[in-house]
Amino acid sequence: PLTLEEVRMLVELFYLPYHHGALAQELLEHFRWLRANSLSVGVPATAPDACGGTRWRGRAQSFQLLCARMCRLHSRFVSTAGRALLYDLHPYLWDIRNMLLAASAFVLWLGCQSITAPILLGRDAEPWVRRGGLFGELQALLPVGNSCDLFYHPPPLFPSSQLYLLRPLLPLDKLGHEGGSCSEVSQGLQAQLSCAPALPGRLLGSFLSLSPEYTFVLEDEGGLCGYAAGVLHAEGFLQQRDSSWLPAIRHKYPPDLGAGGPALGQDVLEEAVLFFHAEPLAVPQPVLRRFPSLVQLGTAPRVLDMGASRSLALCLLSALRANGSRGVFCQVSDTDRQQLSFYSKLG
């Protein structure tokens, strides 16, 4: 059964509509301070005010621990609560869990960046845009808090106690077996997401090589199970991809690479090689002017909880918005039913 401490945490998360319990208030205070003082993170350790960066990281760690405790509370509640109580309270806990996954990953991302200007937020939203309670206050603190469509999603019919970890791509992730190119990360993601066992780089190669600072990964108890990758300035990225990254990849994987190989898997290999050698479709200028940033997201088939997928989108869009993006687009093949279904379910 739930411990007394866990019950107390549950009560403090939903204390009163305009008054939060001690733990929830502490969580909000940490988040407000971390967002307001993110400029101090990039201060060199030898600088006179280096203690600002140390203090920021200390509070960030406290915030991460609080988020982890509250996410674990959701998992424990699903596992132990009676059915009637579970279906009454699960939608609220599920919402908070998803918000905390995104907020925790966003704070981790802030600690990895050197943002040279205050975090950009939208204009003051109409009252109906944000919900009440702790969820609404956390929503308002994310850079995409005014985009109400991102925050409304029905809870799953069958609650899951699966624990997730959402975080930005870290330098250690890029260490491959041969001293570390980003292809190792892409290959590992493809394998764990149950994608076709194609060449490394097909899934995320260009993002990891040219824009790794906007890449997030989702993990469960089985390992990597989702990713979100983005580019702040898509026009320059697409030009660089076509002029330097693609020619290098095509040289590394010539068109006849799959010829003469074993029948098992040969079709998959040839398909992957053809993917690199096909000319990418040009993005119309009106799209680039209105939506200057590019995003790509995906999860493994075993991730049935769209709340975790929504958190992936929230943290990526928050990171792009914090650095000035005013709109995003994604490129999806009209024959890729898995991706089309994924984005449709996200709303």
Short mmCIF file of C-alpha atoms in Angstrom, two decimals:
data_model
loop_
_atom_site.label_atom_id
_atom_site.label_comp_id
_atom_site.label_asym_id
_atom_site.label_seq_id
_atom_site.Cartn_x
_atom_site.Cartn_y
_atom_site.Cartn_z
CA PRO A 1 0.00 0.00 0.00
CA LEU A 2 0.94 3.69 -0.29
CA THR A 3 3.07 4.98 2.57
CA LEU A 4 1.98 7.88 4.77
CA GLU A 5 4.58 10.07 3.06
CA GLU A 6 3.16 9.23 -0.37
CA VAL A 7 -0.40 9.98 0.76
CA ARG A 8 0.79 13.31 2.14
CA MET A 9 2.48 14.11 -1.18
CA LEU A 10 -0.73 13.24 -3.04
CA VAL A 11 -2.71 15.63 -0.84
CA GLU A 12 -0.16 18.43 -1.22
CA LEU A 13 -0.27 18.18 -5.03
CA PHE A 14 -4.02 18.90 -5.01
CA TYR A 15 -4.40 20.83 -1.75
CA LEU A 16 -6.74 23.67 -2.82
CA PRO A 17 -7.39 25.30 -6.22
CA TYR A 18 -5.35 28.41 -5.35
CA HIS A 19 -3.23 27.15 -2.50
CA HIS A 20 -0.64 24.36 -2.81
CA GLY A 21 0.87 22.05 -0.25
CA ALA A 22 4.46 22.49 0.92
CA LEU A 23 6.08 20.11 -1.61
CA ALA A 24 4.12 21.54 -4.55
CA GLN A 25 5.01 25.10 -3.48
CA GLU A 26 8.68 24.13 -3.22
CA LEU A 27 8.53 22.63 -6.71
CA LEU A 28 7.08 25.84 -8.17
CA GLU A 29 9.60 28.05 -6.36
CA HIS A 30 12.49 25.97 -7.72
CA PHE A 31 11.12 26.10 -11.27
CA ARG A 32 10.52 29.88 -11.20
CA TRP A 33 14.01 30.54 -9.83
CA LEU A 34 15.74 28.17 -12.26
CA ARG A 35 14.00 29.73 -15.24
CA ALA A 36 14.71 33.29 -14.10
CA ASN A 37 18.39 32.59 -13.34
CA SER A 38 19.29 30.32 -16.25
CA LEU A 39 21.81 32.91 -17.52
CA SER A 40 24.11 32.05 -14.61
CA VAL A 41 24.53 28.43 -15.76
CA GLY A 42 27.07 29.26 -18.45
CA VAL A 43 29.37 31.25 -16.15
CA PRO A 44 32.89 29.70 -16.22
CA ALA A 45 34.00 28.04 -13.00
CA THR A 46 36.94 30.46 -12.70
CA ALA A 47 34.80 33.61 -12.98
CA PRO A 48 34.22 35.79 -9.88
CA ASP A 49 30.49 35.00 -9.90
CA ALA A 50 30.93 31.28 -10.59
CA CYS A 51 29.02 30.52 -7.38
CA GLY A 52 25.86 31.52 -9.29
CA GLY A 53 26.28 28.52 -11.61
CA THR A 54 26.98 26.21 -8.68
CA ARG A 55 23.87 27.40 -6.87
CA TRP A 56 21.80 26.97 -10.04
CA ARG A 57 22.93 23.37 -10.46
CA GLY A 58 22.22 22.62 -6.81
CA ARG A 59 18.65 23.86 -7.08
CA ALA A 60 18.25 22.07 -10.41
CA GLN A 61 19.21 18.81 -8.71
CA SER A 62 16.65 19.42 -5.95
CA PHE A 63 14.01 20.12 -8.60
CA GLN A 64 14.89 16.90 -10.46
CA LEU A 65 14.57 14.86 -7.27
CA LEU A 66 11.15 16.35 -6.50
CA CYS A 67 9.94 15.62 -10.04
CA ALA A 68 11.23 12.03 -9.80
CA ARG A 69 9.42 11.48 -6.48
CA MET A 70 6.15 12.76 -7.89
CA CYS A 71 6.46 10.67 -11.06
CA ARG A 72 7.12 7.62 -8.90
CA LEU A 73 4.00 8.48 -6.89
CA HIS A 74 1.94 8.15 -10.09
CA SER A 75 3.43 4.71 -10.75
CA ARG A 76 2.88 3.57 -7.16
CA PHE A 77 -0.69 4.89 -7.11
CA VAL A 78 -1.61 2.97 -10.27
CA SER A 79 -0.13 -0.21 -8.76
CA THR A 80 -1.73 0.01 -5.30
CA ALA A 81 -4.92 2.09 -5.30
CA GLY A 82 -8.35 0.47 -5.38
CA ARG A 83 -10.09 0.60 -8.76
CA ALA A 84 -12.71 3.18 -7.76
CA LEU A 85 -10.16 5.57 -6.26
CA LEU A 86 -7.74 4.95 -9.14
CA TYR A 87 -10.21 5.96 -11.85
CA ASP A 88 -11.31 9.01 -9.86
CA LEU A 89 -7.84 10.44 -9.27
CA HIS A 90 -5.71 8.98 -12.06
CA PRO A 91 -6.47 11.71 -14.67
CA TYR A 92 -5.10 14.38 -12.31
CA LEU A 93 -1.96 12.45 -11.38
CA TRP A 94 -1.40 11.46 -15.01
CA ASP A 95 -1.55 15.12 -16.07
CA ILE A 96 0.92 16.18 -13.38
CA ARG A 97 3.25 13.27 -14.24
CA ASN A 98 3.35 14.31 -17.90
CA MET A 99 3.95 17.96 -17.03
CA LEU A 100 6.76 17.08 -14.64
CA LEU A 101 8.45 14.86 -17.25
CA ALA A 102 8.55 17.86 -19.62
CA ALA A 103 9.54 20.41 -16.96
CA SER A 104 12.32 18.20 -15.60
CA ALA A 105 13.78 17.61 -19.08
CA PHE A 106 13.53 21.34 -19.87
CA VAL A 107 15.50 22.24 -16.72
CA LEU A 108 18.11 19.60 -17.57
CA TRP A 109 18.35 21.11 -21.05
CA LEU A 110 18.81 24.61 -19.60
CA GLY A 111 21.76 23.26 -17.63
CA CYS A 112 23.39 22.03 -20.86
CA GLN A 113 22.94 25.30 -22.80
CA SER A 114 24.38 28.79 -22.81
CA ILE A 115 21.30 30.87 -23.58
CA THR A 116 22.47 34.44 -24.09
CA ALA A 117 19.08 36.12 -23.64
CA PRO A 118 16.16 35.73 -21.22
CA ILE A 119 13.81 32.87 -22.01
CA LEU A 120 11.17 34.00 -24.48
CA LEU A 121 7.59 33.54 -23.42
CA GLY A 122 4.35 34.24 -25.23
CA ARG A 123 2.08 37.17 -24.54
CA ASP A 124 -0.22 37.06 -21.55
CA ALA A 125 -2.76 34.37 -22.33
CA GLU A 126 -6.51 34.58 -22.04
CA PRO A 127 -7.74 33.05 -18.77
CA TRP A 128 -9.33 30.07 -20.52
CA VAL A 129 -6.00 28.99 -22.06
CA ARG A 130 -4.56 27.69 -18.80
CA ARG A 131 -6.07 25.31 -16.34
CA GLY A 132 -6.18 25.81 -12.60
CA GLY A 133 -4.19 24.26 -9.82
CA LEU A 134 -0.58 23.13 -9.90
CA PHE A 135 -0.89 21.92 -13.50
CA GLY A 136 -1.85 25.41 -14.70
CA GLU A 137 0.99 27.10 -12.83
CA LEU A 138 3.54 24.66 -14.25
CA GLN A 139 2.05 25.17 -17.72
CA ALA A 140 2.48 28.95 -17.40
CA LEU A 141 6.18 28.50 -16.60
CA LEU A 142 6.97 26.57 -19.79
CA PRO A 143 7.84 28.72 -22.82
CA VAL A 144 4.97 27.13 -24.79
CA GLY A 145 2.46 27.58 -21.96
CA ASN A 146 0.06 29.62 -24.10
CA SER A 147 -0.32 26.87 -26.73
CA CYS A 148 -3.39 25.35 -25.11
CA ASP A 149 -3.79 22.51 -27.66
CA LEU A 150 -0.54 20.95 -26.42
CA PHE A 151 -1.89 20.49 -22.90
CA TYR A 152 -5.29 18.90 -23.50
CA HIS A 153 -5.30 15.17 -24.03
CA PRO A 154 -7.66 12.51 -22.64
CA PRO A 155 -6.07 10.09 -20.15
CA PRO A 156 -5.63 6.45 -21.21
CA LEU A 157 -8.49 4.06 -20.63
CA PHE A 158 -6.14 1.60 -18.94
CA PRO A 159 -3.72 3.33 -16.52
CA SER A 160 -0.12 2.12 -16.69
CA SER A 161 2.40 2.14 -13.86
CA GLN A 162 5.34 2.33 -16.30
CA LEU A 163 8.06 4.73 -15.14
CA TYR A 164 9.61 7.02 -17.76
CA LEU A 165 12.69 9.22 -17.81
CA LEU A 166 12.82 12.12 -20.26
CA ARG A 167 16.11 13.95 -20.74
CA PRO A 168 18.19 15.82 -23.30
CA LEU A 169 20.88 14.03 -25.25
CA LEU A 170 24.05 14.16 -23.13
CA PRO A 171 27.72 14.23 -24.23
CA LEU A 172 28.21 10.70 -22.88
CA ASP A 173 25.49 9.42 -25.24
CA LYS A 174 27.71 10.33 -28.20
CA LEU A 175 30.60 8.11 -27.13
CA GLY A 176 30.68 5.22 -29.56
CA HIS A 177 32.83 2.12 -29.50
CA GLU A 178 35.39 3.70 -31.79
CA GLY A 179 35.85 6.99 -29.98
CA GLY A 180 32.46 8.16 -30.75
CA SER A 181 30.56 9.46 -33.68
CA CYS A 182 26.88 10.28 -33.45
CA SER A 183 26.06 7.31 -35.68
CA GLU A 184 26.33 5.04 -32.64
CA VAL A 185 23.49 6.95 -30.95
CA SER A 186 21.35 6.82 -34.08
CA GLN A 187 22.02 3.10 -34.52
CA GLY A 188 21.14 2.41 -30.89
CA LEU A 189 17.93 4.40 -31.17
CA GLN A 190 16.92 2.57 -34.34
CA ALA A 191 17.55 -0.81 -32.74
CA GLN A 192 15.65 -0.01 -29.54
CA LEU A 193 12.75 1.69 -31.28
CA SER A 194 12.21 -1.47 -33.36
CA CYS A 195 12.82 0.41 -36.58
CA ALA A 196 14.16 -1.41 -39.60
CA PRO A 197 17.73 -2.53 -38.82
CA ALA A 198 19.06 -0.18 -41.46
CA LEU A 199 22.19 1.89 -41.70
CA PRO A 200 23.11 4.12 -38.76
CA GLY A 201 22.15 7.70 -39.47
CA ARG A 202 18.93 7.07 -41.34
CA LEU A 203 16.73 7.95 -38.40
CA LEU A 204 18.54 10.85 -36.75
CA GLY A 205 21.95 11.16 -38.40
CA SER A 206 21.56 14.70 -39.74
CA PHE A 207 20.03 15.98 -36.48
CA LEU A 208 22.75 14.43 -34.32
CA SER A 209 25.52 15.73 -36.57
CA LEU A 210 24.23 19.26 -37.23
CA SER A 211 21.86 20.09 -34.34
CA PRO A 212 22.48 17.78 -31.34
CA GLU A 213 21.56 20.47 -28.80
CA TYR A 214 17.85 20.04 -29.56
CA THR A 215 17.65 16.26 -29.15
CA PHE A 216 15.74 14.57 -26.31
CA VAL A 217 15.37 10.87 -25.49
CA LEU A 218 12.66 8.98 -23.61
CA GLU A 219 13.60 5.92 -21.55
CA ASP A 220 11.61 3.25 -19.75
CA GLU A 221 12.71 0.16 -17.83
CA GLY A 222 13.59 -1.52 -21.15
CA GLY A 223 15.90 1.30 -22.29
CA LEU A 224 15.47 3.94 -24.98
CA CYS A 225 11.90 4.09 -26.23
CA GLY A 226 11.45 7.49 -27.85
CA TYR A 227 13.16 10.56 -29.23
CA ALA A 228 12.48 14.16 -30.19
CA ALA A 229 14.88 16.10 -32.40
CA GLY A 230 14.69 19.68 -33.57
CA VAL A 231 16.48 22.42 -35.47
CA LEU A 232 16.11 26.09 -34.56
CA HIS A 233 16.88 27.50 -38.05
CA ALA A 234 15.63 24.90 -40.52
CA GLU A 235 16.61 26.76 -43.69
CA GLY A 236 20.34 26.80 -42.87
CA PHE A 237 20.16 23.24 -41.55
CA LEU A 238 18.59 21.90 -44.76
CA GLN A 239 21.18 23.69 -46.89
CA GLN A 240 24.03 22.27 -44.79
CA ARG A 241 22.47 18.81 -44.83
CA ASP A 242 22.19 18.79 -48.64
CA SER A 243 25.58 20.38 -49.34
CA SER A 244 27.85 18.56 -46.88
CA TRP A 245 26.19 15.87 -44.75
CA LEU A 246 24.34 13.97 -47.51
CA PRO A 247 27.34 13.87 -49.93
CA ALA A 248 29.52 12.43 -47.15
CA ILE A 249 26.91 9.80 -46.28
CA ARG A 250 26.44 8.88 -49.95
CA HIS A 251 30.18 8.43 -50.34
CA LYS A 252 30.28 6.19 -47.27
CA TYR A 253 27.31 4.10 -48.42
CA PRO A 254 27.43 3.75 -52.24
CA PRO A 255 24.31 2.65 -54.17
CA ASP A 256 25.60 -0.90 -54.74
CA LEU A 257 26.31 -1.54 -51.04
CA GLY A 258 23.45 -4.02 -50.64
CA ALA A 259 24.13 -5.94 -53.84
CA GLY A 260 25.20 -9.55 -53.50
CA GLY A 261 24.48 -9.73 -49.77
CA PRO A 262 22.45 -12.42 -48.01
CA ALA A 263 18.80 -12.49 -49.01
CA LEU A 264 17.70 -12.04 -45.40
CA GLY A 265 17.87 -8.33 -44.73
CA GLN A 266 19.14 -7.41 -48.19
CA ASP A 267 15.89 -5.63 -49.10
CA VAL A 268 16.09 -3.58 -45.91
CA LEU A 269 19.70 -2.62 -46.62
CA GLU A 270 18.94 -1.61 -50.19
CA GLU A 271 15.98 0.44 -49.00
CA ALA A 272 18.18 2.26 -46.51
CA VAL A 273 20.83 3.01 -49.15
CA LEU A 274 18.16 4.27 -51.54
CA PHE A 275 16.88 6.53 -48.76
CA PHE A 276 20.24 8.32 -48.62
CA HIS A 277 20.58 8.57 -52.40
CA ALA A 278 17.07 9.89 -53.05
CA GLU A 279 16.86 13.64 -53.54
CA PRO A 280 15.11 15.23 -50.54
CA LEU A 281 12.02 17.26 -51.26
CA ALA A 282 12.49 21.03 -51.09
CA VAL A 283 10.58 22.88 -48.39
CA PRO A 284 8.61 25.83 -49.81
CA GLN A 285 9.84 29.26 -48.71
CA PRO A 286 6.42 30.33 -47.33
CA VAL A 287 6.60 27.36 -44.93
CA LEU A 288 10.13 28.27 -43.80
CA ARG A 289 9.14 31.90 -43.26
CA ARG A 290 6.11 31.07 -41.14
CA PHE A 291 7.54 27.99 -39.40
CA PRO A 292 11.32 28.47 -39.17
CA SER A 293 12.07 25.39 -37.04
CA LEU A 294 12.04 21.69 -37.94
CA VAL A 295 11.04 18.87 -35.58
CA GLN A 296 10.95 15.07 -35.71
CA LEU A 297 9.55 12.77 -33.02
CA GLY A 298 8.97 9.05 -32.60
CA THR A 299 8.41 6.33 -30.02
CA ALA A 300 8.75 2.57 -29.89
CA PRO A 301 5.59 0.48 -30.45
CA ARG A 302 5.63 -0.53 -26.79
CA VAL A 303 4.95 3.08 -25.67
CA LEU A 304 1.15 3.04 -25.50
CA ASP A 305 0.86 6.01 -23.13
CA MET A 306 0.49 9.12 -25.31
CA GLY A 307 1.13 11.26 -22.25
CA ALA A 308 4.83 10.40 -22.41
CA SER A 309 4.87 11.21 -26.14
CA ARG A 310 3.16 14.52 -25.45
CA SER A 311 5.84 15.32 -22.85
CA LEU A 312 8.49 14.70 -25.52
CA ALA A 313 6.81 17.28 -27.75
CA LEU A 314 6.42 19.76 -24.89
CA CYS A 315 10.09 19.77 -23.88
CA LEU A 316 11.37 20.01 -27.47
CA LEU A 317 8.99 22.85 -28.36
CA SER A 318 9.85 24.62 -25.08
CA ALA A 319 13.57 24.43 -25.89
CA LEU A 320 13.02 25.85 -29.38
CA ARG A 321 10.69 28.57 -28.10
CA ALA A 322 13.17 29.55 -25.37
CA ASN A 323 15.67 30.41 -28.10
CA GLY A 324 13.22 32.42 -30.18
CA SER A 325 11.40 29.99 -32.49
CA ARG A 326 7.93 31.18 -33.47
CA GLY A 327 6.71 28.03 -35.27
CA VAL A 328 7.69 24.49 -36.25
CA PHE A 329 6.97 22.00 -39.03
CA CYS A 330 7.74 18.33 -39.56
CA GLN A 331 8.31 16.30 -42.71
CA VAL A 332 6.37 13.03 -42.98
CA SER A 333 6.05 10.72 -45.96
CA ASP A 334 2.42 10.17 -46.99
CA THR A 335 3.18 6.43 -47.01
CA ASP A 336 4.60 6.31 -43.48
CA ARG A 337 1.51 5.15 -41.63
CA GLN A 338 3.32 4.74 -38.31
CA GLN A 339 4.49 8.37 -38.22
CA LEU A 340 1.18 9.71 -39.51
CA SER A 341 -0.65 7.80 -36.79
CA PHE A 342 1.81 9.01 -34.15
CA TYR A 343 1.39 12.71 -35.00
CA SER A 344 -2.38 12.32 -35.33
CA LYS A 345 -2.64 10.85 -31.84
CA LEU A 346 -0.56 13.74 -30.50
CA GLY A 347 -3.19 16.09 -31.89
#
